[in-house]
Amino acid sequence: MTSTSSSPVSFVRAAVDAEIASFTERRRAQLLEIGAELAPVMEALEAMLAGGKRLRPAFCYWGWRGAGGAEVPGIYTAAASLEFLQACALIHDDVIDNSDTRRGLPATHKRLEALHRRSGWSGGAQGFGQGSAILIGDLCLAWSDEMFQGSELPLEALRAGRRPFDEMRTEVMAGQYLDMLEQVRGSESVEASLRVMHYKAAKYTIERPLHMGAALAGRSAELAGVYSDYGIALGIAFQLRDDVLGVFGDPEETGKPAGDDLREGKRTLLVAETLERATPADAAEFRRHLGDPHLTPETVEWMRALATECGALEACERRIDGYVAQATEALESPEVDDAARPALADLIVAATARKH
Amino acid sequence: MTSTSSSPVSFVRAAVDAEIASFTERRRAQLLEIGAELAPVMEALEAMLAGGKRLRPAFCYWGWRGAGGAEVPGIYTAAASLEFLQACALIHDDVIDNSDTRRGLPATHKRLEALHRRSGWSGGAQGFGQGSAILIGDLCLAWSDEMFQGSELPLEALRAGRRPFDEMRTEVMAGQYLDMLEQVRGSESVEASLRVMHYKAAKYTIERPLHMGAALAGRSAELAGVYSDYGIALGIAFQLRDDVLGVFGDPEETGKPAGDDLREGKRTLLVAETLERATPADAAEFRRHLGDPHLTPETVEWMRALATECGALEACERRIDGYVAQATEALESPEVDDAARPALADLIVAATARKH
């Protein structure tokens, strides 16, 4: 995602970073009081929290401003709490997918696995790494709602804001399970990938953070519909862009090896479109390579060419354009406060830009 | 734990069960609306929640009553939320320890692993089971605080009750990590097992639930100290009893194979005492068998005999008696409301009885 100093993401970012730093500082003291050996837990957690685009906090904040919410410190705390939820999702996701890296750095479980090896402890290093990462993710999940509930916003506002917060947590975990299910079922349908995108990405990344902002500002009734129209459309566009980048992206920009999604065998919409449009022989060959961890650069190139030539890439780009148009139209609603409309428009561009 | 219809555990149990059933019912509807394929997630979760002694809710409830809290429905909701936290802890613990069973039934990850096999899906069944169990545990953790915060108690009371609730979650996860650490370090010290017991069992199972009850009733200042004296002592006694039963318990009553903790290689205080008291040769042989998954009944018998003859069992029993006396003495404080004192005294017996 492009981010300049004046973008609506980076505007929120500094305040969210400060909230995370101050919350983490207090929790570090608590953990180290329990035991000095907990330092590596804290380091792994801080490394995970240091990265990320703060996209969910940005949508929560602008959802609040779009609902007429004032510029008060409490909204940044509530928004920042989403980063702990996201940290849990990523840490656990990496254990589930057995991913070695995250944003170009070792995944949390690999980090703790390395600590085990370095220390020459007994038992399996891999099991220790995975077990630790499960617990570190749990800590992040617990701290997420501790931080949300500790925001200096009126208790009634927090009660209203919890509804979308709670819905969102259930949805993202359900979405992750469905995603896992589609992988093991070898699902190839466009509908199946759209459903996973709906829950795992669109609602979680964009719609629900916006709903939280609106609910915290006491304006759910007026804005929930508008934010859903904007958020679901933009969320799917965002995920489709991510899928395209996962196959065609430049490693320098994505922080992942070229064609990483193909190696991982992700059943994305781009893959579904390719399998649907290619000749049976090409589809069979594509399917055979999909999920092969040892894919050569040449085969990645061949798979990219097939996705392009059969029209799947173009179909995804057309879908992205269509969803961007829907999100843009939704923003025209007079319910959205003028203070937020330009930022929400910029976020459409930021979330779907061809470079990350 | 013995439980008769009039015990302070069973008194709370029926109301807590009803709270869990009604909360679960609403969440089931939400999950099935997202996708009918989520039914097995819900079934696994309900199977886990069906068991258990509701010990933490009982301490939360009696902590509330001991602080003068009235008989209102909201306290049962807040107390019941602890069962979802505990479900998360157990589900994730079973993944971390790679345990096949829980309370005589398949562990959550084994349940989902079996679903994968039965369905003939692709990819690894074990990975699918573990991944699903991580997500199901996450759902339980999120639902725990959703339920707590949704209790029909005044918002100010909930804000006060959250403090011990939040502390507890951090402590139990930190305690689990330290426990894992002691295992891989092959720690044999009595101090190390006492520290793990302090965080993972005493504070989590007894002290913090009592603190929650007191804080919800607005009487933290008066009761926190008394409840800590009672709770930590009783919590350690409870864990020591559990450790003794893990080695000497009757499979019919514990729901686990005889000597299961020896097979798992748990570094309990009983083990530490045995290694400290036995002759070097016996200690070396004991150490060699500890953690051997294929221990024969004869070897289990030999290990039990050693723990008995070297005085380790007796030392544990003496410690239990000492802690029970401390807890009993703490209860004499005039700060504790008379309405709760008999129940809190009965809970000492229930938590440390020689049968579970």
PDB file of N, CA and C in Angstrom, chain A residues 228-302:
ATOM      1  N   SER A 228     -21.701  -0.666   5.267  1.00  0.00           N
ATOM      2  CA  SER A 228     -21.677  -2.027   4.711  1.00  0.00           C
ATOM      3  C   SER A 228     -21.498  -1.976   3.196  1.00  0.00           C
ATOM      4  N   ASP A 229     -22.246  -1.087   2.552  1.00  0.00           N
ATOM      5  CA  ASP A 229     -22.132  -1.001   1.088  1.00  0.00           C
ATOM      6  C   ASP A 229     -20.700  -0.654   0.689  1.00  0.00           C
ATOM      7  N   TYR A 230     -20.160   0.328   1.370  1.00  0.00           N
ATOM      8  CA  TYR A 230     -18.785   0.761   1.085  1.00  0.00           C
ATOM      9  C   TYR A 230     -17.780  -0.331   1.492  1.00  0.00           C
ATOM     10  N   GLY A 231     -17.974  -0.859   2.702  1.00  0.00           N
ATOM     11  CA  GLY A 231     -16.974  -1.750   3.303  1.00  0.00           C
ATOM     12  C   GLY A 231     -16.886  -3.108   2.655  1.00  0.00           C
ATOM     13  N   ILE A 232     -18.030  -3.708   2.342  1.00  0.00           N
ATOM     14  CA  ILE A 232     -17.988  -5.040   1.728  1.00  0.00           C
ATOM     15  C   ILE A 232     -17.390  -4.949   0.329  1.00  0.00           C
ATOM     16  N   ALA A 233     -17.853  -3.949  -0.436  1.00  0.00           N
ATOM     17  CA  ALA A 233     -17.330  -3.806  -1.804  1.00  0.00           C
ATOM     18  C   ALA A 233     -15.820  -3.553  -1.758  1.00  0.00           C
ATOM     19  N   LEU A 234     -15.405  -2.614  -0.921  1.00  0.00           N
ATOM     20  CA  LEU A 234     -13.981  -2.295  -0.861  1.00  0.00           C
ATOM     21  C   LEU A 234     -13.179  -3.467  -0.294  1.00  0.00           C
ATOM     22  N   GLY A 235     -13.765  -4.169   0.666  1.00  0.00           N
ATOM     23  CA  GLY A 235     -13.059  -5.298   1.275  1.00  0.00           C
ATOM     24  C   GLY A 235     -12.788  -6.400   0.275  1.00  0.00           C
ATOM     25  N   ILE A 236     -13.767  -6.669  -0.583  1.00  0.00           N
ATOM     26  CA  ILE A 236     -13.544  -7.714  -1.588  1.00  0.00           C
ATOM     27  C   ILE A 236     -12.520  -7.232  -2.612  1.00  0.00           C
ATOM     28  N   ALA A 237     -12.630  -5.971  -2.981  1.00  0.00           N
ATOM     29  CA  ALA A 237     -11.642  -5.418  -3.918  1.00  0.00           C
ATOM     30  C   ALA A 237     -10.237  -5.507  -3.324  1.00  0.00           C
ATOM     31  N   PHE A 238     -10.127  -5.202  -2.041  1.00  0.00           N
ATOM     32  CA  PHE A 238      -8.831  -5.250  -1.346  1.00  0.00           C
ATOM     33  C   PHE A 238      -8.254  -6.669  -1.370  1.00  0.00           C
ATOM     34  N   GLN A 239      -9.126  -7.654  -1.098  1.00  0.00           N
ATOM     35  CA  GLN A 239      -8.663  -9.041  -1.073  1.00  0.00           C
ATOM     36  C   GLN A 239      -8.281  -9.515  -2.477  1.00  0.00           C
ATOM     37  N   LEU A 240      -9.080  -9.093  -3.472  1.00  0.00           N
ATOM     38  CA  LEU A 240      -8.764  -9.485  -4.849  1.00  0.00           C
ATOM     39  C   LEU A 240      -7.413  -8.903  -5.259  1.00  0.00           C
ATOM     40  N   ARG A 241      -7.164  -7.662  -4.858  1.00  0.00           N
ATOM     41  CA  ARG A 241      -5.864  -7.046  -5.163  1.00  0.00           C
ATOM     42  C   ARG A 241      -4.742  -7.850  -4.501  1.00  0.00           C
ATOM     43  N   ASP A 242      -4.990  -8.257  -3.244  1.00  0.00           N
ATOM     44  CA  ASP A 242      -4.007  -9.044  -2.509  1.00  0.00           C
ATOM     45  C   ASP A 242      -3.753 -10.385  -3.222  1.00  0.00           C
ATOM     46  N   ASP A 243      -4.822 -10.980  -3.721  1.00  0.00           N
ATOM     47  CA  ASP A 243      -4.687 -12.257  -4.441  1.00  0.00           C
ATOM     48  C   ASP A 243      -3.878 -12.076  -5.724  1.00  0.00           C
ATOM     49  N   VAL A 244      -4.157 -11.002  -6.437  1.00  0.00           N
ATOM     50  CA  VAL A 244      -3.423 -10.743  -7.676  1.00  0.00           C
ATOM     51  C   VAL A 244      -1.951 -10.520  -7.345  1.00  0.00           C
ATOM     52  N   LEU A 245      -1.687  -9.737  -6.284  1.00  0.00           N
ATOM     53  CA  LEU A 245      -0.297  -9.482  -5.892  1.00  0.00           C
ATOM     54  C   LEU A 245       0.392 -10.760  -5.407  1.00  0.00           C
ATOM     55  N   GLY A 246      -0.375 -11.667  -4.820  1.00  0.00           N
ATOM     56  CA  GLY A 246       0.194 -12.925  -4.336  1.00  0.00           C
ATOM     57  C   GLY A 246       0.718 -13.797  -5.470  1.00  0.00           C
ATOM     58  N   VAL A 247       0.219 -13.549  -6.677  1.00  0.00           N
ATOM     59  CA  VAL A 247       0.675 -14.307  -7.846  1.00  0.00           C
ATOM     60  C   VAL A 247       1.603 -13.459  -8.716  1.00  0.00           C
ATOM     61  N   PHE A 248       1.227 -12.197  -8.917  1.00  0.00           N
ATOM     62  CA  PHE A 248       1.966 -11.348  -9.866  1.00  0.00           C
ATOM     63  C   PHE A 248       2.866 -10.311  -9.181  1.00  0.00           C
ATOM     64  N   GLY A 249       2.777 -10.208  -7.859  1.00  0.00           N
ATOM     65  CA  GLY A 249       3.473  -9.116  -7.168  1.00  0.00           C
ATOM     66  C   GLY A 249       4.986  -9.208  -7.224  1.00  0.00           C
ATOM     67  N   ASP A 250       5.595  -8.063  -7.076  1.00  0.00           N
ATOM     68  CA  ASP A 250       7.046  -7.945  -7.044  1.00  0.00           C
ATOM     69  C   ASP A 250       7.518  -8.273  -5.627  1.00  0.00           C
ATOM     70  N   PRO A 251       8.411  -9.278  -5.470  1.00  0.00           N
ATOM     71  CA  PRO A 251       8.868  -9.654  -4.124  1.00  0.00           C
ATOM     72  C   PRO A 251       9.400  -8.466  -3.325  1.00  0.00           C
ATOM     73  N   GLU A 252      10.018  -7.527  -4.017  1.00  0.00           N
ATOM     74  CA  GLU A 252      10.551  -6.345  -3.337  1.00  0.00           C
ATOM     75  C   GLU A 252       9.451  -5.584  -2.618  1.00  0.00           C
ATOM     76  N   GLU A 253       8.272  -5.602  -3.197  1.00  0.00           N
ATOM     77  CA  GLU A 253       7.181  -4.805  -2.623  1.00  0.00           C
ATOM     78  C   GLU A 253       6.274  -5.604  -1.698  1.00  0.00           C
ATOM     79  N   THR A 254       6.086  -6.896  -2.009  1.00  0.00           N
ATOM     80  CA  THR A 254       5.162  -7.689  -1.186  1.00  0.00           C
ATOM     81  C   THR A 254       5.854  -8.289   0.033  1.00  0.00           C
ATOM     82  N   GLY A 255       7.194  -8.378  -0.005  1.00  0.00           N
ATOM     83  CA  GLY A 255       7.923  -9.005   1.103  1.00  0.00           C
ATOM     84  C   GLY A 255       7.799 -10.526   1.098  1.00  0.00           C
ATOM     85  N   LYS A 256       7.203 -11.061   0.025  1.00  0.00           N
ATOM     86  CA  LYS A 256       7.081 -12.515  -0.110  1.00  0.00           C
ATOM     87  C   LYS A 256       7.743 -12.949  -1.409  1.00  0.00           C
ATOM     88  N   PRO A 257       8.195 -14.214  -1.502  1.00  0.00           N
ATOM     89  CA  PRO A 257       8.774 -14.683  -2.765  1.00  0.00           C
ATOM     90  C   PRO A 257       7.753 -14.571  -3.905  1.00  0.00           C
ATOM     91  N   ALA A 258       8.262 -14.447  -5.144  1.00  0.00           N
ATOM     92  CA  ALA A 258       7.363 -14.332  -6.295  1.00  0.00           C
ATOM     93  C   ALA A 258       6.469 -15.566  -6.397  1.00  0.00           C
ATOM     94  N   GLY A 259       5.191 -15.341  -6.656  1.00  0.00           N
ATOM     95  CA  GLY A 259       4.260 -16.451  -6.834  1.00  0.00           C
ATOM     96  C   GLY A 259       4.010 -17.256  -5.576  1.00  0.00           C
ATOM     97  N   ASP A 260       4.191 -16.628  -4.419  1.00  0.00           N
ATOM     98  CA  ASP A 260       4.095 -17.353  -3.151  1.00  0.00           C
ATOM     99  C   ASP A 260       2.743 -18.049  -2.954  1.00  0.00           C
ATOM    100  N   ASP A 261       1.674 -17.387  -3.368  1.00  0.00           N
ATOM    101  CA  ASP A 261       0.337 -17.974  -3.199  1.00  0.00           C
ATOM    102  C   ASP A 261       0.190 -19.262  -4.011  1.00  0.00           C
ATOM    103  N   LEU A 262       0.892 -19.336  -5.139  1.00  0.00           N
ATOM    104  CA  LEU A 262       0.824 -20.545  -5.975  1.00  0.00           C
ATOM    105  C   LEU A 262       1.523 -21.698  -5.258  1.00  0.00           C
ATOM    106  N   ARG A 263       2.664 -21.401  -4.665  1.00  0.00           N
ATOM    107  CA  ARG A 263       3.409 -22.404  -3.905  1.00  0.00           C
ATOM    108  C   ARG A 263       2.589 -22.900  -2.710  1.00  0.00           C
ATOM    109  N   GLU A 264       1.896 -21.949  -2.059  1.00  0.00           N
ATOM    110  CA  GLU A 264       1.083 -22.321  -0.899  1.00  0.00           C
ATOM    111  C   GLU A 264      -0.214 -23.019  -1.306  1.00  0.00           C
ATOM    112  N   GLY A 265      -0.550 -22.921  -2.598  1.00  0.00           N
ATOM    113  CA  GLY A 265      -1.768 -23.576  -3.078  1.00  0.00           C
ATOM    114  C   GLY A 265      -3.040 -22.868  -2.649  1.00  0.00           C
ATOM    115  N   LYS A 266      -2.964 -21.554  -2.451  1.00  0.00           N
ATOM    116  CA  LYS A 266      -4.163 -20.813  -2.037  1.00  0.00           C
ATOM    117  C   LYS A 266      -5.248 -20.878  -3.099  1.00  0.00           C
ATOM    118  N   ARG A 267      -6.459 -21.192  -2.620  1.00  0.00           N
ATOM    119  CA  ARG A 267      -7.596 -21.287  -3.553  1.00  0.00           C
ATOM    120  C   ARG A 267      -8.254 -19.924  -3.675  1.00  0.00           C
ATOM    121  N   THR A 268      -7.625 -19.045  -4.397  1.00  0.00           N
ATOM    122  CA  THR A 268      -8.167 -17.689  -4.519  1.00  0.00           C
ATOM    123  C   THR A 268      -9.124 -17.612  -5.696  1.00  0.00           C
ATOM    124  N   LEU A 269      -9.773 -16.467  -5.795  1.00  0.00           N
ATOM    125  CA  LEU A 269     -10.670 -16.267  -6.922  1.00  0.00           C
ATOM    126  C   LEU A 269      -9.902 -16.256  -8.241  1.00  0.00           C
ATOM    127  N   LEU A 270      -8.691 -15.705  -8.219  1.00  0.00           N
ATOM    128  CA  LEU A 270      -7.865 -15.705  -9.429  1.00  0.00           C
ATOM    129  C   LEU A 270      -7.602 -17.140  -9.888  1.00  0.00           C
ATOM    130  N   VAL A 271      -7.352 -18.022  -8.938  1.00  0.00           N
ATOM    131  CA  VAL A 271      -7.121 -19.428  -9.268  1.00  0.00           C
ATOM    132  C   VAL A 271      -8.410 -20.061  -9.796  1.00  0.00           C
ATOM    133  N   ALA A 272      -9.517 -19.781  -9.117  1.00  0.00           N
ATOM    134  CA  ALA A 272     -10.807 -20.343  -9.564  1.00  0.00           C
ATOM    135  C   ALA A 272     -11.128 -19.892 -10.983  1.00  0.00           C
ATOM    136  N   GLU A 273     -10.897 -18.620 -11.252  1.00  0.00           N
ATOM    137  CA  GLU A 273     -11.171 -18.092 -12.603  1.00  0.00           C
ATOM    138  C   GLU A 273     -10.259 -18.761 -13.641  1.00  0.00           C
ATOM    139  N   THR A 274      -9.009 -18.956 -13.253  1.00  0.00           N
ATOM    140  CA  THR A 274      -8.062 -19.583 -14.183  1.00  0.00           C
ATOM    141  C   THR A 274      -8.498 -21.009 -14.510  1.00  0.00           C
ATOM    142  N   LEU A 275      -8.846 -21.766 -13.472  1.00  0.00           N
ATOM    143  CA  LEU A 275      -9.237 -23.164 -13.696  1.00  0.00           C
ATOM    144  C   LEU A 275     -10.524 -23.248 -14.511  1.00  0.00           C
ATOM    145  N   GLU A 276     -11.394 -22.249 -14.353  1.00  0.00           N
ATOM    146  CA  GLU A 276     -12.661 -22.258 -15.068  1.00  0.00           C
ATOM    147  C   GLU A 276     -12.480 -21.911 -16.542  1.00  0.00           C
ATOM    148  N   ARG A 277     -11.494 -21.038 -16.819  1.00  0.00           N
ATOM    149  CA  ARG A 277     -11.358 -20.515 -18.171  1.00  0.00           C
ATOM    150  C   ARG A 277     -10.349 -21.275 -19.030  1.00  0.00           C
ATOM    151  N   ALA A 278      -9.363 -21.911 -18.410  1.00  0.00           N
ATOM    152  CA  ALA A 278      -8.307 -22.570 -19.185  1.00  0.00           C
ATOM    153  C   ALA A 278      -8.849 -23.826 -19.876  1.00  0.00           C
ATOM    154  N   THR A 279      -8.124 -24.323 -20.877  1.00  0.00           N
ATOM    155  CA  THR A 279      -8.514 -25.604 -21.504  1.00  0.00           C
ATOM    156  C   THR A 279      -8.355 -26.693 -20.432  1.00  0.00           C
ATOM    157  N   PRO A 280      -9.080 -27.803 -20.590  1.00  0.00           N
ATOM    158  CA  PRO A 280      -8.963 -28.882 -19.593  1.00  0.00           C
ATOM    159  C   PRO A 280      -7.511 -29.312 -19.382  1.00  0.00           C
ATOM    160  N   ALA A 281      -6.735 -29.376 -20.429  1.00  0.00           N
ATOM    161  CA  ALA A 281      -5.343 -29.839 -20.298  1.00  0.00           C
ATOM    162  C   ALA A 281      -4.525 -28.828 -19.492  1.00  0.00           C
ATOM    163  N   ASP A 282      -4.682 -27.539 -19.826  1.00  0.00           N
ATOM    164  CA  ASP A 282      -3.945 -26.505 -19.102  1.00  0.00           C
ATOM    165  C   ASP A 282      -4.393 -26.459 -17.647  1.00  0.00           C
ATOM    166  N   ALA A 283      -5.717 -26.560 -17.431  1.00  0.00           N
ATOM    167  CA  ALA A 283      -6.242 -26.521 -16.056  1.00  0.00           C
ATOM    168  C   ALA A 283      -5.657 -27.667 -15.242  1.00  0.00           C
ATOM    169  N   ALA A 284      -5.566 -28.848 -15.863  1.00  0.00           N
ATOM    170  CA  ALA A 284      -5.029 -30.015 -15.148  1.00  0.00           C
ATOM    171  C   ALA A 284      -3.573 -29.775 -14.756  1.00  0.00           C
ATOM    172  N   GLU A 285      -2.823 -29.174 -15.692  1.00  0.00           N
ATOM    173  CA  GLU A 285      -1.411 -28.941 -15.391  1.00  0.00           C
ATOM    174  C   GLU A 285      -1.283 -27.872 -14.284  1.00  0.00           C
ATOM    175  N   PHE A 286      -2.081 -26.842 -14.377  1.00  0.00           N
ATOM    176  CA  PHE A 286      -2.074 -25.764 -13.380  1.00  0.00           C
ATOM    177  C   PHE A 286      -2.381 -26.346 -12.000  1.00  0.00           C
ATOM    178  N   ARG A 287      -3.398 -27.191 -11.972  1.00  0.00           N
ATOM    179  CA  ARG A 287      -3.833 -27.816 -10.720  1.00  0.00           C
ATOM    180  C   ARG A 287      -2.721 -28.684 -10.128  1.00  0.00           C
ATOM    181  N   ARG A 288      -1.984 -29.341 -11.015  1.00  0.00           N
ATOM    182  CA  ARG A 288      -0.911 -30.210 -10.583  1.00  0.00           C
ATOM    183  C   ARG A 288       0.211 -29.414  -9.898  1.00  0.00           C
ATOM    184  N   HIS A 289       0.477 -28.210 -10.400  1.00  0.00           N
ATOM    185  CA  HIS A 289       1.550 -27.394  -9.821  1.00  0.00           C
ATOM    186  C   HIS A 289       1.112 -26.663  -8.553  1.00  0.00           C
ATOM    187  N   LEU A 290      -0.177 -26.387  -8.459  1.00  0.00           N
ATOM    188  CA  LEU A 290      -0.699 -25.559  -7.371  1.00  0.00           C
ATOM    189  C   LEU A 290      -0.429 -26.223  -6.017  1.00  0.00           C
ATOM    190  N   GLY A 291       0.273 -25.503  -5.144  1.00  0.00           N
ATOM    191  CA  GLY A 291       0.559 -26.041  -3.821  1.00  0.00           C
ATOM    192  C   GLY A 291       1.865 -26.820  -3.760  1.00  0.00           C
ATOM    193  N   ASP A 292       2.600 -26.837  -4.869  1.00  0.00           N
ATOM    194  CA  ASP A 292       3.911 -27.499  -4.851  1.00  0.00           C
ATOM    195  C   ASP A 292       4.920 -26.544  -4.221  1.00  0.00           C
ATOM    196  N   PRO A 293       5.443 -26.888  -3.051  1.00  0.00           N
ATOM    197  CA  PRO A 293       6.348 -25.945  -2.368  1.00  0.00           C
ATOM    198  C   PRO A 293       7.653 -25.717  -3.121  1.00  0.00           C
ATOM    199  N   HIS A 294       7.952 -26.604  -4.106  1.00  0.00           N
ATOM    200  CA  HIS A 294       9.228 -26.467  -4.813  1.00  0.00           C
ATOM    201  C   HIS A 294       9.065 -25.920  -6.234  1.00  0.00           C
ATOM    202  N   LEU A 295       7.979 -25.213  -6.474  1.00  0.00           N
ATOM    203  CA  LEU A 295       7.750 -24.610  -7.787  1.00  0.00           C
ATOM    204  C   LEU A 295       8.986 -23.850  -8.276  1.00  0.00           C
ATOM    205  N   THR A 296       9.373 -24.088  -9.528  1.00  0.00           N
ATOM    206  CA  THR A 296      10.511 -23.340 -10.085  1.00  0.00           C
ATOM    207  C   THR A 296      10.015 -21.983 -10.602  1.00  0.00           C
ATOM    208  N   PRO A 297      10.930 -21.030 -10.741  1.00  0.00           N
ATOM    209  CA  PRO A 297      10.550 -19.726 -11.322  1.00  0.00           C
ATOM    210  C   PRO A 297       9.925 -19.902 -12.699  1.00  0.00           C
ATOM    211  N   GLU A 298      10.406 -20.874 -13.470  1.00  0.00           N
ATOM    212  CA  GLU A 298       9.857 -21.079 -14.823  1.00  0.00           C
ATOM    213  C   GLU A 298       8.391 -21.497 -14.752  1.00  0.00           C
ATOM    214  N   THR A 299       8.081 -22.395 -13.807  1.00  0.00           N
ATOM    215  CA  THR A 299       6.689 -22.843 -13.707  1.00  0.00           C
ATOM    216  C   THR A 299       5.803 -21.707 -13.197  1.00  0.00           C
ATOM    217  N   VAL A 300       6.315 -20.934 -12.230  1.00  0.00           N
ATOM    218  CA  VAL A 300       5.556 -19.761 -11.777  1.00  0.00           C
ATOM    219  C   VAL A 300       5.248 -18.884 -12.986  1.00  0.00           C
ATOM    220  N   GLU A 301       6.266 -18.686 -13.847  1.00  0.00           N
ATOM    221  CA  GLU A 301       6.085 -17.856 -15.039  1.00  0.00           C
ATOM    222  C   GLU A 301       4.999 -18.444 -15.936  1.00  0.00           C
ATOM    223  N   TRP A 302       5.037 -19.770 -16.113  1.00  0.00           N
ATOM    224  CA  TRP A 302       4.042 -20.431 -16.959  1.00  0.00           C
ATOM    225  C   TRP A 302       2.631 -20.247 -16.362  1.00  0.00           C
TER     226      TRP A 302
END
